[in-house]
XYZ file of C-alpha atoms in Angstrom:
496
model
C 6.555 8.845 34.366
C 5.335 7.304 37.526
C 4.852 10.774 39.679
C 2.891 11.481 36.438
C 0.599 8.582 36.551
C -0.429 9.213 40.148
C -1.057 12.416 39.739
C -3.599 11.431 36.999
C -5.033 8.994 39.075
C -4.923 12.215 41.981
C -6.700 14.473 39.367
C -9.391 12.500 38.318
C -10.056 11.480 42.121
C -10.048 15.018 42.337
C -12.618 14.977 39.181
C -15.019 12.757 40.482
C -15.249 14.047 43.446
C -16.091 17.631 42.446
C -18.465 16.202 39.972
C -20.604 13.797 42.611
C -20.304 16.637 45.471
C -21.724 18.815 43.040
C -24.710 16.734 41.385
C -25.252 15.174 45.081
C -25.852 18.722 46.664
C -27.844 20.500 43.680
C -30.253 17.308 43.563
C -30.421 17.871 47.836
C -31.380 21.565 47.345
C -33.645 21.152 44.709
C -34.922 17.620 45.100
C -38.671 18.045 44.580
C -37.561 18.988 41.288
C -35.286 16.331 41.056
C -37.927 13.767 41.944
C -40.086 15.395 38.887
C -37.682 14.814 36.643
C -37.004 11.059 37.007
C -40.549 10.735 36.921
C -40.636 12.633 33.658
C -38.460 9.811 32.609
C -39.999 7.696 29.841
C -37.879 4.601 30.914
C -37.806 5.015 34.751
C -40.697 6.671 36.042
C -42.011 3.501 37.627
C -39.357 3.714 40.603
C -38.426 7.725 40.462
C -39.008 7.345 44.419
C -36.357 4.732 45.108
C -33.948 5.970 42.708
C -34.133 9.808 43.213
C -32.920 8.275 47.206
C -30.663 5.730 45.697
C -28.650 8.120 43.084
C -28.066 10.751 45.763
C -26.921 8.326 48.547
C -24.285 6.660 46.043
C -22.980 9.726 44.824
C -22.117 10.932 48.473
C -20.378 7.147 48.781
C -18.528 7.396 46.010
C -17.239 10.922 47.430
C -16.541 9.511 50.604
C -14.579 6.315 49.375
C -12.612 8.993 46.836
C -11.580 11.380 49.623
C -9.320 8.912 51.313
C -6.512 7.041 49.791
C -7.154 3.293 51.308
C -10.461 3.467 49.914
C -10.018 5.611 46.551
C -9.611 2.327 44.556
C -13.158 1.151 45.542
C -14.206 4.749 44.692
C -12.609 4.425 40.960
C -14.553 1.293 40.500
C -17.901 3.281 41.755
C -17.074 6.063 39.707
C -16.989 4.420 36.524
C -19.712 1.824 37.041
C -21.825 4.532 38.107
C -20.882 6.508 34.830
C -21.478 3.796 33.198
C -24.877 3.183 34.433
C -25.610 6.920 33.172
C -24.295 6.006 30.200
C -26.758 3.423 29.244
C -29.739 4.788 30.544
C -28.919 7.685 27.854
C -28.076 5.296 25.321
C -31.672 3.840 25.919
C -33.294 6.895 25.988
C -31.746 7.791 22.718
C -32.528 4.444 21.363
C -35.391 2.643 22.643
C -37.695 5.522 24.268
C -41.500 6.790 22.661
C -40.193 10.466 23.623
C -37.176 12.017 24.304
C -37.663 13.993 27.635
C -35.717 17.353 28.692
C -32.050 17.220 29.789
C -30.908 17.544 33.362
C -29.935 20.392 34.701
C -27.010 21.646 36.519
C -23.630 22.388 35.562
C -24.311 20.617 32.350
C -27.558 21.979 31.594
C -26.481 23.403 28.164
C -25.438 19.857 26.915
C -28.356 17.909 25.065
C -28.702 14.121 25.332
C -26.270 13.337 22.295
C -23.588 15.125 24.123
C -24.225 13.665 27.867
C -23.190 10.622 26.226
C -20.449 11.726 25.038
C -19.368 12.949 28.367
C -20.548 10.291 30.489
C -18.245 7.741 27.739
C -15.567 10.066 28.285
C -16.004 9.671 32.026
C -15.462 6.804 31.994
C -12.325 5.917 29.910
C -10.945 8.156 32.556
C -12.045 6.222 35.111
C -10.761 2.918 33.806
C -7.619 4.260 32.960
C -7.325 5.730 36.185
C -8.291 1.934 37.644
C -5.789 0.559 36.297
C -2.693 2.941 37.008
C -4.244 2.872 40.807
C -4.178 -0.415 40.961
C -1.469 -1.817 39.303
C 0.500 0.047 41.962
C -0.835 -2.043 44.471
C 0.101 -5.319 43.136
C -3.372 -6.516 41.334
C -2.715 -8.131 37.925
C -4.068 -6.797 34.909
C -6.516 -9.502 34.292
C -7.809 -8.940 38.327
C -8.323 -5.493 37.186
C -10.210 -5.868 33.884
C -12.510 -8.590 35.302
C -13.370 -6.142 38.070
C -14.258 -3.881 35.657
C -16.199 -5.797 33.826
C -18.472 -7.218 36.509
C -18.763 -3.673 38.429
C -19.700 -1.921 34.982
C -21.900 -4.949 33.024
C -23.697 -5.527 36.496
C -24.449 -1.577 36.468
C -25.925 -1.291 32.847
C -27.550 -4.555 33.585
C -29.573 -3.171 36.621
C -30.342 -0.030 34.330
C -31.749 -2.534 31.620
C -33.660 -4.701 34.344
C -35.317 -1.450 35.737
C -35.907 -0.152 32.237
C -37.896 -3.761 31.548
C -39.811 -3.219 34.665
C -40.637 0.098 34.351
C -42.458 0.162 30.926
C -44.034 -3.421 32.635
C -45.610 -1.671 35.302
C -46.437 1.786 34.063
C -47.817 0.093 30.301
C -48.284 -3.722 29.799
C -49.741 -4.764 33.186
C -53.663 -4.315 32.279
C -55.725 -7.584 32.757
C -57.758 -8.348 29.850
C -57.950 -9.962 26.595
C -58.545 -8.797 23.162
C -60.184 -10.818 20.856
C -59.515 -10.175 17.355
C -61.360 -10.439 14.408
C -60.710 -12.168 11.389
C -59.506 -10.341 8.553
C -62.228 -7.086 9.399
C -60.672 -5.077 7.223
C -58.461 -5.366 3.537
C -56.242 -3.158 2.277
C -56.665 -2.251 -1.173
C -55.026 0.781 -2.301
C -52.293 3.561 -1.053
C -51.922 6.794 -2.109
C -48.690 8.774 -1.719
C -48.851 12.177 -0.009
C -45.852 15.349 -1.178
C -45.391 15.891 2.577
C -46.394 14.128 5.685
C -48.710 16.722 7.496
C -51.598 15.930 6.530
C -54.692 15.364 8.854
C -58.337 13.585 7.821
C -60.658 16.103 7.911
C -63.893 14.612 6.969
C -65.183 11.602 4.328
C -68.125 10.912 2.485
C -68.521 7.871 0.344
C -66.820 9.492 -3.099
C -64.048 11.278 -1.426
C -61.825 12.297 1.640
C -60.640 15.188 2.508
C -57.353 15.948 4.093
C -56.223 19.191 5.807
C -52.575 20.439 6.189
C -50.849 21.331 9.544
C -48.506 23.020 7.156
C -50.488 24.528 5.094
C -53.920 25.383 7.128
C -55.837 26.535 4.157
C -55.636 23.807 1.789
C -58.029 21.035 1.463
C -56.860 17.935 -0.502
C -59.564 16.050 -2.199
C -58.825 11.978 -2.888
C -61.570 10.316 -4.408
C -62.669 6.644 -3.143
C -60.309 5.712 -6.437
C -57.679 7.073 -4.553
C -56.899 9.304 -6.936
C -56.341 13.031 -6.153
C -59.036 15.238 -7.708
C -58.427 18.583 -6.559
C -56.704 21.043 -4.037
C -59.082 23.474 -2.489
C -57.275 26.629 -1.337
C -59.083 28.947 0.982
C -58.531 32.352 0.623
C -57.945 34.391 4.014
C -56.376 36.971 5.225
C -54.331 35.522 7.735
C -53.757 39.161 9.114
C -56.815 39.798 10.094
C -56.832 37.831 12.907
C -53.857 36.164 15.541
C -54.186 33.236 13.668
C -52.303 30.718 15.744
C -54.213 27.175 15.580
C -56.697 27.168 12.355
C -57.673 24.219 11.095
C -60.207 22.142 8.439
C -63.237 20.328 8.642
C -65.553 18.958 6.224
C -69.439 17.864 6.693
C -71.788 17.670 3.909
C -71.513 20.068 0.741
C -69.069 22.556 3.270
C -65.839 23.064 4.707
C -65.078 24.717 8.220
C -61.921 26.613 8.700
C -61.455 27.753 12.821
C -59.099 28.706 15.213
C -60.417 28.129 18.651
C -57.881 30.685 20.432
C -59.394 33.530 18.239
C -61.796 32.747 18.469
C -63.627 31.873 14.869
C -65.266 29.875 12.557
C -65.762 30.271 8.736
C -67.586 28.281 6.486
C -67.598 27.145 2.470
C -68.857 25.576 -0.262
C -66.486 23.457 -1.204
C -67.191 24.431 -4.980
C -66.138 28.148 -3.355
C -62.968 28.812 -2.008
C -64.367 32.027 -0.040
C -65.820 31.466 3.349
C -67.955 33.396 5.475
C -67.726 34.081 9.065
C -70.058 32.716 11.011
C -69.001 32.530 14.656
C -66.601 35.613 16.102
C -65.814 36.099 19.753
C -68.719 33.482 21.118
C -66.576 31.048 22.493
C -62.827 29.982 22.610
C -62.351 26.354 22.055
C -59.568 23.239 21.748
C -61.823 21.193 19.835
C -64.654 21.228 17.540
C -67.117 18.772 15.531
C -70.229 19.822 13.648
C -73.499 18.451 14.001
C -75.424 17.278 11.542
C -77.716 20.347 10.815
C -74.817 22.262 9.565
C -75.508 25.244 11.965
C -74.896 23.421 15.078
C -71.517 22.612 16.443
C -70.118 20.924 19.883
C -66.956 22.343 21.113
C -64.592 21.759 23.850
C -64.011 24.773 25.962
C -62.553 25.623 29.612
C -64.054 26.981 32.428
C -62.958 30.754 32.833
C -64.005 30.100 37.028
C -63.071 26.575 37.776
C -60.855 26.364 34.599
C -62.215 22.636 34.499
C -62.480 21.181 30.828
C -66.004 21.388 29.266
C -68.332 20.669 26.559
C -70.290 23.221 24.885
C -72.928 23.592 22.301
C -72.916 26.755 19.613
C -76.111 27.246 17.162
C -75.192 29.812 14.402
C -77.581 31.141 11.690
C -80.102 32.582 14.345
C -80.753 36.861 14.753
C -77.626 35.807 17.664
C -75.279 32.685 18.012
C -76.298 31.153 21.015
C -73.595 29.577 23.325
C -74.710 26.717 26.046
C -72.299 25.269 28.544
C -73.005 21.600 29.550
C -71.314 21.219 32.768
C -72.692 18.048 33.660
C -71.070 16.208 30.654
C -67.616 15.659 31.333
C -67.001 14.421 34.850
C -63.870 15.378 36.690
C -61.485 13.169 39.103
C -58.662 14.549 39.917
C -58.049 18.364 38.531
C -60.614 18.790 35.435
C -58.214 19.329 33.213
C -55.886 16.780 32.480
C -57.928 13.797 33.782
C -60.583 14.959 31.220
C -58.550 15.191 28.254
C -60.092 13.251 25.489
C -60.718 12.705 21.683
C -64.309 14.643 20.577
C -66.142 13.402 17.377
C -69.604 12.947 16.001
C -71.734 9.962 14.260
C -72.653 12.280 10.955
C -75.535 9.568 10.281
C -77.090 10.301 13.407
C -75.855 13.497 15.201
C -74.441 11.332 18.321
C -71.745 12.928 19.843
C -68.957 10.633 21.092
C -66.100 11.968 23.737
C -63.385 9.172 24.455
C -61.352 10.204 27.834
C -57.752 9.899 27.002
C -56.070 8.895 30.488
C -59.344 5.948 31.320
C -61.631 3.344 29.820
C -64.381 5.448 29.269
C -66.358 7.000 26.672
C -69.965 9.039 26.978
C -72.039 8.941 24.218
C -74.762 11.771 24.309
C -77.256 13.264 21.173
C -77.836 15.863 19.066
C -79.162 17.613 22.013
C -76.282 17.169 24.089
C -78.492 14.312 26.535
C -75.925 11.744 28.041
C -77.215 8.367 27.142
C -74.833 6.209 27.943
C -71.259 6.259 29.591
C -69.562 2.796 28.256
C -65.967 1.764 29.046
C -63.199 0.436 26.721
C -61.639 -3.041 27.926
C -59.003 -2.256 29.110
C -58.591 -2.035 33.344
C -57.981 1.854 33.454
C -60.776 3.571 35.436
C -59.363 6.090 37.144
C -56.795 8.299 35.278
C -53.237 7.756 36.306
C -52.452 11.480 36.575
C -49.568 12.730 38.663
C -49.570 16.389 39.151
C -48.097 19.360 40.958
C -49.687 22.189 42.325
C -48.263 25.759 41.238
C -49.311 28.970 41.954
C -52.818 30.414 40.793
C -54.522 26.927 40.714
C -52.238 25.433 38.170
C -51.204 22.281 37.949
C -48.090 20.346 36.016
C -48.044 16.784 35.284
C -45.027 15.084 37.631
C -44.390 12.033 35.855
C -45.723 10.995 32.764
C -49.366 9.889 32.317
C -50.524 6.632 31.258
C -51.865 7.184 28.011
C -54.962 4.703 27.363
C -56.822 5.895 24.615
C -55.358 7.694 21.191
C -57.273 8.761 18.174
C -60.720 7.380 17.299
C -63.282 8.483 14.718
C -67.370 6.737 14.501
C -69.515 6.005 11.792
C -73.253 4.398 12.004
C -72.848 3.269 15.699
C -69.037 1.937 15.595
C -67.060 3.646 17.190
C -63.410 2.710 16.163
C -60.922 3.431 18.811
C -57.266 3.044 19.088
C -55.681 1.867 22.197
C -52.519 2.464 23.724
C -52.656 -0.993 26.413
C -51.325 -4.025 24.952
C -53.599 -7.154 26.603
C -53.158 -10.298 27.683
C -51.143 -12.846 25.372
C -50.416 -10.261 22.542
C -47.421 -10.234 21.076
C -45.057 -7.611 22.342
C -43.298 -6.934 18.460
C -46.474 -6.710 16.845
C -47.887 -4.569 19.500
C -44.972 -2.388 19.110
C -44.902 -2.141 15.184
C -48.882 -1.746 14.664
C -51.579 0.354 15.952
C -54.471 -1.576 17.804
C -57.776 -0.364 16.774
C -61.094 -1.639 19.191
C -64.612 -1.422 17.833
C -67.358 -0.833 19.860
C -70.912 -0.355 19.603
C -72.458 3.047 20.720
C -76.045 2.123 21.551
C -75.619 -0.990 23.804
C -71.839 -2.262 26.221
C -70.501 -3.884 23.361
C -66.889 -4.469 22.490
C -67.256 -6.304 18.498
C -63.280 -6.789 18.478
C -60.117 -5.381 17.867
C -57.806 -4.753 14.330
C -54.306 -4.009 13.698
C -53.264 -1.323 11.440
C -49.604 -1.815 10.305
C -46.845 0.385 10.876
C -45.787 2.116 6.841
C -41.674 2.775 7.050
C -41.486 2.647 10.456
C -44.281 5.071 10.452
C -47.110 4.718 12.614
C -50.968 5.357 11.715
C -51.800 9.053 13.215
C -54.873 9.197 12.253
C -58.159 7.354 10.690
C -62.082 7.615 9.158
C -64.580 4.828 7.974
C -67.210 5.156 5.121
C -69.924 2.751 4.314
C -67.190 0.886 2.508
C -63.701 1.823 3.733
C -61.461 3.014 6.345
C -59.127 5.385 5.770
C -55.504 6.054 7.564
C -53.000 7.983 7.422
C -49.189 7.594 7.869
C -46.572 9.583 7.233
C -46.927 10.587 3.722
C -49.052 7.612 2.685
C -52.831 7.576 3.114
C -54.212 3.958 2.654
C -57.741 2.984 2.205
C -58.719 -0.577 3.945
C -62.111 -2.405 2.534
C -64.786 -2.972 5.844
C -65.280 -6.611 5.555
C -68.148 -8.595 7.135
C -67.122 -8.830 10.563
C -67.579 -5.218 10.694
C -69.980 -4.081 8.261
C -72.435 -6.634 9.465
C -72.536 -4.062 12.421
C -72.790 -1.038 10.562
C -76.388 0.113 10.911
């Protein structure tokens, strides 16, 4: 029984060591990569430097301290803290992270994060077991033994925690400024329930709102300000006669607009008709789109087929040809055009402005109908240049190394508001109602003015994807409820 025991102690020596030799060398030949991927990590990314250094250097201690037998105890201890630290960084990645980033690699490439955990708890059962059999050899009472365990392995899930607090401190919640909000802006007065929770806002008017379908890209659902659901418009199309691969809804005025940007094409409807007619093929591919308030005008974004740099364009249809003009000028790049740049594109329907919020800074330009820059205002937040870390790959491509700090979400303007949600939690906010709410700011578009900031409640756990304001109401969407919020006077005292 006792040759037994030490040769499971011997074994999963033996164990450990392969498995720290191994992840020690691969991370060492491929450590760039390695690097990348802690600073992919949602919970960490804030130190990947130090701890791409520090993980390596301990796994090559812990093989060290394992190889010999005087100092194999010390490397049991390691082992098992160290698994243990793996262990609950998993467990808060499972638990506590906004997204669930790839698996490592390596030997245990195939497993996903559910089954890491497994392994890593499995790891180290062994290890204690394997603690104790060592050193209850050695003359250490049981109680020595378990409180060394306890301290080596709480300590390591503690520092894990500790870093994990840090981490979304630094890369999130460390933004000087103060929000002031406004009291009671906005009431909410009545929900309607959705059949399935795809559903995007695709335009508003004050009698109804229209909702599109990721789903199901040629439906339109009609609510009316009621809240009631009037109608379904289904589109026909023949979905084979183009590679339809992103088409989506839009509704201005008496029409809808069905489009897919990587065809590229846009239709257009009555909405008493459910049979469009195509009135933009092959003039310009496009990520985004918004329509102008003449009906025949649109502003898309578009990519440079030369610099490959994000850009604004303008398309007028209805002529003898469509007529395509790049405005290069518009957007203005900082770091690689493309992913600094990214942004939210919408228009004021009362007065044609165009409004383009930059997703990764505090900025927002706000040009008109004829695509003239006015004014280039900034949210209130700190975040002027875009925190963007990237990687250069071959052909002038770039991949993001860590991720981004996201400032700046979904937004929609009506009348010279331009409603914006936020992704920075200010000064003396309250982290829980931070986390379980979106934070909307309201800003003018003619003049630097920041009116104040709403929250809009999390439904079921359920955050708001997605909003539009009326005259009257705003509208949001979560999940599978949409709920319509009255404008009260702070706001609509603003509203031109």
């Amino acid at each position: 029984m006792k040759t037994f025991k030490l040769k499971l102690v011997e074994c999963t020596s033996y164990f450990f060591i392969l498995l720290f030799c191994y992840a020690a060398i691969s991370k060492m030949i491929d450590f760039e990569n390695f690097q990348v991927q802690i600073g992919q990590s949602p919970l960490l990314s804030a130190y990947a430097g130090a701890i791409s250094y520090g993980v390596i250097i301990c796994e090559i201690l812990i093989v060290i301290f394992l190889s010999t037998r005087k100092s194999r105890s010390i490397g049991l201890y390691s082992s098992t803290a160290l698994m243990s630290a793996f262990t609950m960084y998993i467990f808060l990645i499972l638990n506590y992270s906004d997204f669930v980033p790839c698996s490592c690699g390596g030997i245990l490439e195939s497993l996903g994060w559910t089954e890491h955990l497994v392994f890593n708890l499995l790891c180290v059962i062994l290890g204690i077991t394997a603690v104790f059999i060592a050193d209850n050899n050695t003359g250490f009472s049981k109680l020595s033994i378990t409180a060394l365990l306890f301290l080596s392995n709480v300590l390591c899930c503690f520092l894990v925690y500790i870093l994990y607090i840090n981490s979304e401190e630094i890369i999130k919640q460390d933004n000087n400024f103060t929000r002031r909000y406004l009291m009671h802006p906005i009431i909410e007065k009545k929900i309607s329930s959705l059949d399935n929770p795809y559903y995007y806002i695709a335009g508003a008017d004050d009698k109804n709102i229209y909702l599109g379908n990721i789903k199901f890209p040629q439906q339109i659902l009609v609510i009316d300000s009621a809240m009631v659901i009037k109608k379904k418009i289904n589109i026909e199309l023949d979905i084979k006669e183009f590679p339809y691969r992103k088409l989506e809804t839009k509704v201005a005025g008496k029409y809808y607009y069905i489009y897919d940007g990587t065809v590229p094409i846009i239709k257009r409807g009555l909405l008493s008709s459910s049979k469009p007619q195509t009135i933009s093929l092959n003039d310009a591919y496009f990520s985004q789109l918004d329509v102008i308030n003449n009906y025949n005008s649109f502003v898309l974004r578009t990519q440079s087929s030369k610099t490959k740099n994000l850009l604004i364009a303008s398309l007028r249809t209805g002529l003898q040809k469509n007529k395509v003009e790049l405005w290069p000028s518009f957007l203005r790049k900082q770091t690689d055009g493309v992913f600094d740049s990214d942004g939210a594109l919408s228009v004021d329907s009362e007065n044609g402005n165009i409004i383009y919020t930059y997703r990764y800074r505090n900025e927002f330009i706000v040009a008109d109908s004829t695509f003239k820059v006015k004014q280039r205002l900034n949210t209130i937040d700190t975040v002027s240049i875009a925190q963007i870390k990237l990687i250069e790959l071959e052909g002038s491509k770039y991949k993001l190394k860590a991720p981004p700090l996201n400032v700046n979400g979904f937004s929609t303007v009506h009348r010279g508001l331009l409603f914006n949600q936020s992704y920075l939690k200010g000064k003396y906010e309250s982290t829980k109602r931070f986390k379980n709410s979106k934070v909307v700011d309201v800003y003018k578009t003619d003049s630097k003015l920041y009116i104040g900031s709403l929250y809009l409640e999390n439904r079921n756990d359920t955050a708001v994807n997605d909003i539009i304001t009326t005259d009257q109401f705003l509208y949001a969407i979560a999940g599978k409820q949409l709920i319509q919020y009255q404008l009260n006077q702070p706001l609509l005292k603003y509203l031109k």
